[in-house]
Short mmCIF file of C-alpha atoms in Angstrom, two decimals:
data_model
loop_
_atom_site.label_atom_id
_atom_site.label_comp_id
_atom_site.label_asym_id
_atom_site.label_seq_id
_atom_site.Cartn_x
_atom_site.Cartn_y
_atom_site.Cartn_z
CA MET A 294 34.02 40.76 160.81
CA GLU A 295 33.42 44.16 159.40
CA SER A 296 36.55 43.76 157.41
CA ALA A 297 35.40 40.39 156.16
CA PHE A 298 31.97 41.83 155.21
CA GLN A 299 33.52 44.70 153.33
CA ARG A 300 35.77 42.30 151.46
CA SER A 301 32.72 40.17 150.53
CA VAL A 302 30.78 43.20 149.20
CA SER A 303 33.80 44.42 147.33
CA LEU A 304 34.28 40.95 145.79
CA ARG A 305 30.60 40.76 144.74
CA ALA A 306 30.79 44.22 143.21
CA SER A 307 33.88 43.35 141.24
CA ARG A 308 32.29 40.08 140.04
CA ARG A 309 29.09 42.00 139.03
CA ALA A 310 31.21 44.51 137.14
CA GLU A 311 33.02 41.70 135.37
CA ARG A 312 29.71 40.07 134.46
CA ASN A 313 28.36 43.39 133.21
CA ASN A 314 31.48 43.94 131.14
CA THR A 315 31.29 40.42 129.78
CA HIS A 316 27.60 40.83 128.93
CA ARG A 317 28.27 44.19 127.30
CA GLN A 318 31.10 42.72 125.25
CA THR A 319 28.87 39.83 124.25
CA LYS A 320 26.11 42.22 123.13
CA ASP A 321 28.64 44.34 121.33
CA ALA A 322 30.05 41.26 119.70
CA ASP A 323 26.54 40.07 118.74
CA ALA A 324 25.68 43.50 117.49
CA GLU A 325 28.90 43.65 115.52
CA GLY A 326 28.38 40.12 114.10
CA GLY A 327 24.80 40.96 113.07
CA PHE A 328 25.96 44.07 111.28
CA PHE A 329 28.59 42.13 109.37
CA SER A 330 26.07 39.34 108.42
CA SER A 331 23.55 41.85 107.10
CA GLY A 332 26.19 43.69 105.09
CA ARG A 333 27.48 40.48 103.51
CA PHE A 334 23.90 39.55 102.48
CA THR A 335 23.33 42.92 100.86
CA GLN A 336 26.60 42.70 98.99
CA ASP A 337 25.84 39.18 97.64
CA TYR A 338 22.39 40.24 96.50
CA ALA A 339 23.77 43.24 94.67
CA ILE A 340 26.32 41.05 92.89
CA LYS A 341 23.61 38.62 91.79
CA VAL A 342 21.43 41.42 90.43
CA VAL A 343 24.35 42.92 88.54
CA TRP A 344 25.31 39.49 87.17
CA LYS A 345 21.76 38.78 85.97
CA MET A 346 21.41 42.18 84.34
CA GLY A 347 24.82 41.77 82.72
CA PHE A 348 23.95 38.33 81.38
CA ILE A 349 20.71 39.64 79.86
CA ARG A 350 22.60 42.52 78.28
CA LEU A 351 25.24 40.10 77.01
CA VAL A 352 22.60 37.89 75.39
CA LEU A 353 20.87 40.86 73.77
CA VAL A 354 24.09 42.36 72.49
CA GLY A 355 25.27 38.98 71.23
CA GLY A 356 21.97 38.41 69.42
CA ILE A 357 22.13 41.82 67.79
CA LEU A 358 25.72 41.26 66.73
CA TRP A 359 24.81 37.83 65.32
CA ILE A 360 21.94 39.30 63.31
CA LEU A 361 24.18 42.07 62.01
CA LEU A 362 26.81 39.50 61.08
CA ILE A 363 24.28 37.42 59.15
CA LEU A 364 22.94 40.50 57.35
CA THR A 365 26.48 41.62 56.53
CA VAL A 366 27.41 38.21 55.15
CA LEU A 367 24.17 38.03 53.19
CA LEU A 368 24.70 41.52 51.75
CA PHE A 369 28.28 40.65 50.83
CA HIS A 370 27.09 37.41 49.28
CA VAL A 371 24.41 39.08 47.20
CA LEU A 372 26.74 41.84 46.02
CA SER A 373 29.64 39.51 45.31
CA CYS A 374 27.44 37.24 43.20
CA GLN A 375 27.02 40.08 40.75
CA SER A 376 30.76 40.51 40.45
CA SER A 377 32.79 39.38 37.49
CA LEU A 378 35.81 38.71 39.70
CA ALA A 379 36.67 35.04 39.99
CA PHE A 380 37.29 35.26 43.77
CA PHE A 381 33.84 36.66 44.52
CA SER A 382 32.05 34.48 42.04
CA ALA A 383 33.67 31.39 43.60
CA ILE A 384 31.98 32.25 46.90
CA CYS A 385 28.62 31.93 45.18
CA SER A 386 29.16 28.38 44.04
CA ARG A 387 26.34 26.05 45.05
CA ASP A 388 28.97 23.82 46.56
CA GLY A 389 30.56 26.65 48.52
CA LYS A 390 30.35 26.73 52.31
CA VAL A 391 28.92 30.27 52.38
CA PHE A 392 26.16 29.36 49.95
CA ILE A 393 25.31 26.14 51.79
CA MET A 394 25.22 27.93 55.16
CA LEU A 395 23.00 30.75 53.90
CA ASP A 396 20.78 28.31 52.02
CA THR A 397 20.36 26.22 55.19
CA MET A 398 19.23 29.33 57.06
CA GLY A 399 16.85 30.22 54.24
CA LEU A 400 18.75 33.41 53.41
CA VAL A 401 19.54 32.69 49.76
CA LEU A 402 17.39 34.74 47.44
CA LYS A 403 16.10 32.46 44.68
CA PRO A 404 14.13 33.35 41.56
CA PRO A 405 10.86 31.53 40.93
CA HIS A 406 11.79 27.98 40.06
CA ARG A 407 8.39 26.76 38.94
CA CYS A 408 5.22 28.45 37.84
CA PRO A 409 1.82 27.09 36.82
CA ILE A 410 1.44 26.04 33.19
CA PRO A 411 -1.84 27.18 31.59
CA LEU A 412 -2.81 23.70 30.45
CA ALA A 413 -6.10 22.76 28.87
CA ASP A 414 -8.80 21.78 31.37
CA ASP A 415 -10.13 18.78 29.48
CA LEU A 416 -8.09 16.36 27.38
CA ASP A 417 -11.18 15.17 25.58
CA LYS A 418 -11.85 18.66 24.19
CA ILE A 419 -8.40 19.03 22.60
CA VAL A 420 -8.71 19.17 18.82
CA ILE A 421 -5.77 17.48 17.08
CA PRO A 422 -4.97 19.11 13.72
CA LYS A 423 -5.77 16.81 10.85
CA ARG A 424 -3.30 18.37 8.45
CA ARG A 425 0.30 19.46 8.63
CA THR A 426 1.08 23.17 8.78
CA PRO A 427 1.68 24.26 5.17
CA ASP A 428 5.28 25.05 4.23
CA LYS A 429 5.53 28.63 2.99
CA VAL A 430 9.32 29.03 2.71
CA VAL A 431 10.85 25.62 2.02
CA HIS A 432 8.61 23.28 0.03
CA ARG A 433 10.97 20.39 -0.60
CA LEU A 434 13.95 19.30 1.49
CA SER A 435 16.38 16.49 0.72
CA TYR A 436 19.66 15.39 2.22
CA ILE A 437 23.24 14.79 1.14
CA THR A 438 24.12 11.21 2.03
CA GLU A 439 27.28 10.70 -0.03
CA ASP A 440 30.58 12.58 0.38
CA ASN A 441 32.34 13.88 -2.69
CA ILE A 442 35.51 15.22 -1.12
CA ALA A 443 37.25 15.87 -4.41
CA ASN A 444 34.57 18.26 -5.68
CA ASN A 445 33.15 19.91 -2.59
CA GLY A 446 36.04 22.30 -1.97
CA SER A 447 36.74 20.83 1.44
CA GLN A 448 40.28 20.99 2.74
CA SER A 449 39.63 18.05 5.02
CA PRO A 450 41.84 15.07 4.15
CA PRO A 451 40.11 11.98 2.75
CA GLY A 452 39.19 9.57 5.50
CA PRO A 453 36.55 7.16 6.66
CA PRO A 454 32.87 7.98 6.03
CA LEU A 455 31.50 10.45 8.58
CA CYS A 456 27.95 10.71 9.88
CA GLY A 457 27.91 14.48 9.35
CA GLY A 458 29.89 14.37 6.12
CA HIS A 459 32.81 16.57 5.09
CA GLN A 460 30.84 19.78 4.69
CA SER A 461 32.94 22.57 3.18
CA TRP A 462 32.79 26.18 4.35
CA LEU A 463 31.17 27.11 1.04
CA GLN A 464 28.51 24.42 1.40
CA ARG A 465 27.86 25.60 4.92
CA GLN A 466 27.30 29.19 3.79
CA GLU A 467 25.04 28.16 0.91
CA SER A 468 22.88 26.07 3.26
CA PHE A 469 21.72 29.25 5.02
CA ASN A 470 20.29 30.72 1.79
CA LEU A 471 16.65 29.62 1.89
CA LYS A 472 15.04 28.42 -1.32
CA SER A 473 11.90 26.50 -2.10
CA THR A 474 13.93 23.37 -2.89
CA MET A 475 17.01 22.60 -0.82
CA LYS A 476 19.50 19.76 -0.39
CA VAL A 477 21.77 19.96 2.64
CA HIS A 478 24.01 17.91 4.90
CA CYS A 479 21.93 16.42 7.70
CA GLY A 480 23.86 13.57 9.26
CA PHE A 481 23.40 9.89 8.42
CA ASN A 482 25.94 9.84 5.63
CA ARG A 483 26.30 6.37 4.24
CA GLY A 484 28.71 4.32 6.35
CA GLY A 485 28.93 7.01 9.04
CA GLY A 486 27.28 5.00 11.82
CA ALA A 487 24.12 5.64 13.86
CA GLU A 488 22.34 2.69 12.30
CA MET A 489 19.04 1.36 13.62
CA GLU A 490 18.11 -2.29 13.79
CA SER A 491 15.52 -3.51 11.28
CA LYS A 492 13.00 -4.42 14.01
CA ASP A 493 13.20 -0.86 15.38
CA ILE A 494 12.89 0.68 11.92
CA LYS A 495 9.71 -1.32 11.41
CA TYR A 496 8.34 -0.26 14.81
CA VAL A 497 8.91 3.50 14.39
CA GLU A 498 7.19 3.53 11.00
CA ARG A 499 3.87 3.57 12.86
CA CYS A 500 4.82 6.52 15.10
CA ARG A 501 3.12 9.78 14.19
CA PHE A 502 3.34 11.32 17.68
CA VAL A 503 6.68 10.79 19.43
CA VAL A 504 8.12 11.46 22.87
CA ALA A 505 11.84 10.87 22.37
CA SER A 506 14.79 10.75 24.72
CA GLY A 507 18.31 9.36 24.68
CA ILE A 508 20.93 7.84 26.97
CA PHE A 509 24.51 7.24 25.90
CA ASP A 510 27.56 5.87 27.64
CA GLY A 511 25.37 4.51 30.46
CA TYR A 512 25.19 7.80 32.34
CA ASP A 513 21.42 7.60 33.05
CA LEU A 514 18.56 5.17 33.55
CA PRO A 515 15.16 5.74 31.93
CA HIS A 516 12.77 7.72 34.13
CA GLN A 517 9.15 6.73 33.71
CA PRO A 518 6.86 9.67 32.81
CA SER A 519 3.94 10.32 35.13
CA ASN A 520 0.43 11.74 34.69
CA ILE A 521 0.14 10.09 31.27
CA SER A 522 -3.44 9.62 30.13
CA GLN A 523 -4.69 6.47 28.44
CA CYS A 524 -5.29 8.52 25.33
CA SER A 525 -1.63 9.59 25.18
CA GLU A 526 -0.40 6.06 25.89
CA LYS A 527 -2.20 4.95 22.72
CA LEU A 528 -1.37 8.04 20.66
CA PHE A 529 2.34 8.50 21.44
CA CYS A 530 5.40 6.34 20.91
CA PHE A 531 7.82 6.73 23.82
CA LEU A 532 11.21 6.09 22.22
CA MET A 533 14.48 5.94 24.19
CA VAL A 534 17.52 6.02 21.88
CA VAL A 535 20.53 4.21 23.38
CA ASP A 536 23.93 2.76 22.56
CA GLU A 537 25.35 -0.68 23.39
CA VAL A 538 26.98 0.54 26.62
CA SER A 539 23.66 1.88 27.89
CA ILE A 540 21.80 -1.30 26.96
CA ASP A 541 24.21 -3.35 29.06
CA PHE A 542 24.00 -0.84 31.91
CA MET A 543 20.19 -1.01 31.92
CA LYS A 544 20.18 -4.79 31.90
CA ASN A 545 22.26 -4.74 35.08
CA ASN A 546 20.42 -1.91 36.83
CA ALA A 547 16.83 -1.96 35.54
CA THR A 548 14.19 -4.33 34.24
CA VAL A 549 14.54 -4.75 30.48
CA ARG A 550 11.84 -6.93 28.92
CA GLU A 551 11.49 -8.20 25.37
CA ASP A 552 8.26 -8.46 23.42
CA ASN A 553 7.35 -11.15 20.88
CA ASP A 554 9.03 -9.19 18.07
CA GLY A 555 12.32 -8.83 19.95
CA GLY A 556 11.69 -5.21 20.92
CA ARG A 557 13.26 -4.14 24.21
CA TRP A 558 11.35 -2.10 26.78
CA VAL A 559 11.98 -0.38 30.09
CA GLY A 560 8.54 0.47 31.40
CA ILE A 561 6.77 2.64 28.82
CA TRP A 562 9.99 3.34 26.90
CA ARG A 563 10.78 1.38 23.75
CA LEU A 564 14.59 1.15 23.51
CA ILE A 565 15.95 2.10 20.08
CA LEU A 566 19.53 0.91 19.66
CA LEU A 567 21.90 2.96 17.51
CA LYS A 568 24.74 0.72 16.39
CA HIS A 569 28.23 1.95 15.42
CA GLN A 570 28.39 5.25 17.26
CA PRO A 571 29.28 8.04 14.83
CA TYR A 572 31.40 10.13 17.20
CA ASP A 573 34.14 9.65 19.75
CA GLU A 574 32.26 11.70 22.34
CA PRO A 575 29.08 10.40 24.01
CA ARG A 576 27.83 13.99 24.29
CA ARG A 577 28.07 14.50 20.54
CA ASN A 578 26.45 11.10 19.91
CA GLY A 579 23.52 12.25 22.02
CA LYS A 580 22.88 15.14 19.63
CA VAL A 581 21.92 12.77 16.82
CA PRO A 582 18.50 11.76 18.24
CA LYS A 583 18.05 15.09 20.00
CA ILE A 584 18.42 17.37 16.98
CA LEU A 585 17.81 14.96 14.09
CA THR A 586 14.62 13.46 15.51
CA HIS A 587 12.95 13.88 12.12
CA ARG A 588 15.70 11.82 10.47
CA LEU A 589 15.48 8.93 12.92
CA PHE A 590 11.68 8.89 12.90
CA PRO A 591 10.68 10.16 9.44
CA GLN A 592 7.01 9.22 9.81
CA ALA A 593 6.57 11.40 12.89
CA GLN A 594 4.49 14.54 12.50
CA TYR A 595 5.08 15.81 16.05
CA SER A 596 7.89 15.14 18.50
CA ILE A 597 8.73 16.12 22.05
CA TRP A 598 12.39 15.65 22.91
CA ILE A 599 13.41 15.41 26.57
CA ASP A 600 16.91 14.80 27.91
CA GLY A 601 17.59 11.42 29.50
CA LYS A 602 17.94 12.89 33.00
CA MET A 603 14.40 14.28 32.90
CA GLU A 604 11.18 12.74 34.18
CA LEU A 605 8.22 14.12 32.26
CA ILE A 606 5.34 14.95 34.63
CA VAL A 607 2.86 16.53 32.18
CA ASP A 608 0.74 14.63 29.68
CA PRO A 609 2.37 15.04 26.23
CA LEU A 610 -0.93 15.81 24.53
CA LEU A 611 -1.37 18.76 26.89
CA VAL A 612 2.18 19.84 26.02
CA LEU A 613 1.43 19.93 22.28
CA GLU A 614 -1.81 21.81 22.85
CA ARG A 615 -0.17 24.40 25.11
CA TYR A 616 3.03 25.08 23.19
CA LEU A 617 2.10 24.43 19.55
CA TRP A 618 -1.59 24.28 18.66
CA ARG A 619 -2.96 26.98 20.93
CA GLY A 620 -0.67 29.68 19.53
CA LYS A 621 -0.40 28.12 16.07
CA HIS A 622 3.32 27.53 16.52
CA THR A 623 5.36 24.81 14.86
CA CYS A 624 8.37 24.88 17.21
CA ALA A 625 8.74 25.64 20.91
CA ILE A 626 11.72 25.70 23.24
CA ALA A 627 12.33 27.15 26.70
CA GLN A 628 14.48 30.20 27.25
CA HIS A 629 17.63 29.84 29.34
CA LYS A 630 17.33 30.69 33.02
CA HIS A 631 20.26 33.12 33.09
CA HIS A 632 21.75 33.77 29.67
CA HIS A 633 20.48 35.67 26.64
CA SER A 634 23.68 35.93 24.61
CA ILE A 635 25.67 33.03 23.19
CA TYR A 636 28.80 34.80 24.41
CA GLU A 637 27.47 34.67 27.97
CA GLU A 638 26.78 30.96 27.56
CA ALA A 639 30.24 30.42 26.08
CA ASP A 640 31.84 32.19 29.04
CA ALA A 641 29.87 30.02 31.48
CA ASN A 642 30.91 26.85 29.62
CA LYS A 643 34.56 27.85 29.85
CA ARG A 644 34.41 28.70 33.56
CA ARG A 645 32.67 25.43 34.39
CA LYS A 646 35.05 23.45 32.17
CA ARG A 647 32.22 22.09 30.04
CA TYR A 648 34.51 22.03 27.03
CA ALA A 649 37.98 23.11 25.94
CA ARG A 650 38.30 26.89 26.27
CA PRO A 651 40.31 27.55 23.10
CA LEU A 652 37.83 25.55 21.00
CA ILE A 653 34.87 27.47 22.39
CA ASP A 654 36.72 30.73 21.73
CA LEU A 655 37.43 29.70 18.14
CA GLN A 656 33.77 28.90 17.52
CA MET A 657 32.66 32.21 19.03
CA LYS A 658 35.22 34.17 16.98
CA ILE A 659 33.89 32.61 13.79
CA TYR A 660 30.33 33.51 14.77
CA LEU A 661 31.30 37.07 15.64
CA TYR A 662 33.26 37.39 12.38
CA GLU A 663 30.16 36.26 10.50
CA GLY A 664 28.05 38.99 12.08
CA MET A 665 26.49 37.35 15.17
CA GLU A 666 26.19 40.22 17.63
CA PRO A 667 25.58 39.74 21.38
CA TRP A 668 21.92 39.63 22.31
CA SER A 669 20.23 42.92 23.20
CA PRO A 670 16.60 43.93 23.86
CA LYS A 671 16.56 45.40 20.34
CA LYS A 672 16.65 41.91 18.86
CA LYS A 673 13.39 40.32 17.78
CA THR A 674 14.10 37.12 19.71
CA ILE A 675 13.47 36.84 23.44
CA SER A 676 16.87 35.22 23.84
CA ASP A 677 19.62 33.67 21.73
CA VAL A 678 20.16 30.88 24.27
CA PRO A 679 17.60 28.12 24.86
CA GLU A 680 17.24 25.59 27.63
CA GLY A 681 17.84 22.69 25.32
CA ALA A 682 16.56 19.83 27.47
CA ILE A 683 13.14 20.03 25.79
CA ILE A 684 12.32 20.66 22.13
CA ILE A 685 8.71 20.57 20.93
CA ARG A 686 8.35 20.39 17.14
CA GLU A 687 6.03 19.85 14.27
CA HIS A 688 8.13 18.29 11.54
CA THR A 689 7.60 20.89 8.83
CA ALA A 690 10.18 21.36 6.07
CA LEU A 691 11.47 24.61 7.60
CA ASN A 692 11.78 23.09 11.08
CA ASN A 693 13.53 20.05 9.61
CA LEU A 694 15.94 22.33 7.75
CA PHE A 695 16.65 24.27 10.93
CA SER A 696 17.39 21.00 12.73
CA CYS A 697 19.81 19.99 9.96
CA LEU A 698 21.65 23.31 10.05
CA TRP A 699 21.80 23.22 13.84
CA PHE A 700 23.19 19.70 13.77
CA ASN A 701 25.80 20.70 11.18
CA GLU A 702 27.13 23.32 13.61
CA VAL A 703 27.35 20.70 16.37
CA ASN A 704 29.12 18.40 13.90
CA LEU A 705 31.58 21.11 12.83
CA PHE A 706 32.30 22.75 16.17
CA THR A 707 31.66 21.86 19.81
CA PRO A 708 28.85 19.57 21.03
CA ARG A 709 27.53 22.41 23.24
CA ASP A 710 24.37 22.88 21.16
CA GLN A 711 23.17 25.93 23.11
CA LEU A 712 26.06 27.89 21.60
CA SER A 713 24.90 27.37 18.02
CA PHE A 714 21.10 27.57 18.33
CA GLY A 715 20.93 31.37 18.25
CA TYR A 716 23.52 31.54 15.49
CA VAL A 717 21.40 29.42 13.13
CA VAL A 718 18.32 31.50 13.99
CA TYR A 719 20.35 34.60 13.09
CA GLN A 720 21.50 33.11 9.77
CA LEU A 721 17.91 32.32 8.77
CA GLY A 722 17.08 35.99 9.15
CA GLY A 723 14.08 35.59 11.43
CA ARG A 724 12.16 33.39 8.99
CA LEU A 725 12.04 30.59 11.55
CA LYS A 726 9.18 31.36 13.93
CA PHE A 727 9.38 29.58 17.25
CA PHE A 728 7.78 29.98 20.66
CA MET A 729 10.36 30.54 23.40
CA PHE A 730 8.42 30.01 26.61
CA PRO A 731 9.35 31.06 30.18
CA ASN A 732 11.96 29.05 32.06
CA CYS A 733 9.71 28.61 35.09
CA GLU A 734 7.24 26.68 32.91
CA TYR A 735 10.10 24.54 31.68
CA ASN A 736 10.87 23.58 35.28
CA SER A 737 7.22 22.67 35.81
CA LEU A 738 7.32 20.10 33.02
CA PHE A 739 9.91 17.83 34.60
CA VAL A 740 11.55 16.37 37.63
CA LEU A 741 15.30 16.62 37.17
CA HIS A 742 17.38 13.60 38.22
CA PRO A 743 21.17 13.53 38.63
CA HIS A 744 23.31 11.53 36.23
CA THR A 745 24.42 8.13 37.45
CA ARG A 746 27.93 9.17 36.45
CA GLU A 747 29.69 11.77 34.36
CA HIS A 748 31.55 11.30 31.13
CA SER A 749 34.18 13.35 29.38
CA SER A 750 36.74 13.20 26.62
CA LYS A 751 40.38 14.20 26.43
CA VAL A 752 39.66 17.16 24.20
CA GLU A 753 37.64 18.86 26.94
CA TRP A 754 40.79 19.53 28.95
CA VAL A 755 42.83 21.17 26.20
CA LYS A 756 44.12 24.59 27.27
CA SER A 757 45.74 25.76 24.06
CA LEU A 758 45.44 25.07 20.35
CA ASP A 759 49.18 24.36 20.39
CA GLU A 760 48.39 21.11 22.18
CA PHE A 761 46.98 19.76 18.92
CA LYS A 762 50.24 20.20 17.05
CA GLY A 763 52.91 17.58 16.48
CA LYS A 764 52.73 14.48 18.62
CA ASN A 765 49.60 15.68 20.39
CA SER A 766 47.53 15.61 17.21
CA SER A 767 45.90 12.47 18.61
CA LEU A 768 43.86 14.76 20.85
CA LYS A 769 41.82 15.80 17.86
CA GLU A 770 38.50 14.06 17.46
CA ARG A 771 38.63 11.73 14.50
CA ARG A 772 34.97 12.07 13.56
CA GLY A 773 33.74 15.39 14.94
CA GLY A 774 34.59 19.04 15.32
CA LEU A 775 35.90 19.23 11.75
CA GLY A 776 35.43 22.99 11.60
CA LEU A 777 37.90 23.34 14.44
CA TRP A 778 40.63 21.58 12.47
CA THR A 779 39.89 22.80 8.93
CA PRO A 780 41.44 26.23 8.25
CA TYR A 781 38.77 28.92 8.29
CA PRO A 782 38.75 31.05 5.11
CA GLY A 783 38.43 34.34 7.02
CA ASN A 784 41.06 36.20 9.03
CA LEU A 785 40.23 35.81 12.72
CA ASP A 786 43.40 37.47 14.05
CA SER A 787 41.70 40.81 14.66
CA VAL A 788 38.51 39.35 16.15
CA VAL A 789 38.12 40.19 19.83
CA LEU A 790 35.31 38.52 21.73
CA PRO A 791 32.92 40.93 23.45
CA PRO A 792 33.32 41.32 27.22
CA VAL A 793 30.83 39.38 29.29
CA ALA A 794 29.32 40.87 32.45
CA ARG A 795 27.91 38.24 34.75
CA THR A 796 24.30 39.07 35.49
CA SER A 797 23.82 36.42 38.17
CA ARG A 798 25.68 33.93 40.34
CA SER A 799 25.13 31.24 37.73
CA GLY A 800 25.73 33.60 34.83
#
């Protein structure tokens, strides 16, 4: 029994030892598992903290880099827009992706587009002059209406009657010598076209105050002026000069009504039809009413010309008071937004393919040969280049003469009238006094509308004067640009056009 008892105690002891070992192993295992769980938690937490801090840093660094990138692009854009290199200047095009992107973000630096016009406070207090401004330089002006090709020294071959006539180089030079009595070419040569209908001639005879505009080749629709007072509606004739193509276009796209006398109207505008267009180019046809307003409407004492794409938003009586009567001016025109020199304007016209480059160059060489220097601050004029979409005039003899001489340059050379304005001012030796007002005021006079379509002529795409020789002589305009085809009496071989430095993206 003792042996059995001893075996029982020994067995219980061994079982207790096994249980103790098992319990110890379990505790060790639990302890070990707890240690590993706690360590894994700490490691995950540290990773999350690092990830969050890294993400924040990434966002901040990315934002800083993005801002630096925008500033770099903007700086490059601003600097490159002042460059004369074609590659850089192309980046600054309004249609370019860089310009559009920066403009969308509001990062394009723009000059003041509009500024307040110091208009009169009360229309009723405006005093309308009762008399015309006296003519101190030219007292009597008449016009050449018949061509005498055999005796005028012109080398132009005889041909059909021309609106501008076959003005010789000698006649052109003599027309710049001011005298008290003068007779000059001024369009409307007999049989040259640009004829008004009798009903319109009768209507315009009553027009002393005129707001005139013109649309040719159907590239615009009349835009009704706004803010027009009842006084101005009675005082002014609103005359829209058009051709047959434009009349048909308006009938299909606007409301054209007829009055009892057969006059045609679109809103406030009386349509004045010019039959038998004098030129091949619609652009040159448009210069007839624009520049020769005094010839179309001879009874008018005052006229305000606005281009067909413009919507006048200022009462015309306020316009006359601000730009003519207040400063005792007889002619007012806005200065160009970017250009001061005609050679700058010529360069811009060539780059934008506004007309044939060799023909613009030829015109500029003739002007330079005849002494027209690039504009500089030393000149008495604010600028040699106007913004020609508005012309405000009293029809004095000197202003009428200037209009004739200006038109003759458009008739002889290119229809880009801004190229010849400053040249005629130069030839008159500063005797024409005009008010050239700020461009920002010009922009406050109108709302600008896009053309319904563009027009062009074959001559605009000519790249060399050689293209006019031989079989390609058909490219020459039959009724305009005569000075480009008639041999110039001076030697232009040594004339080198002055270099042009672009002063702005649009320059």
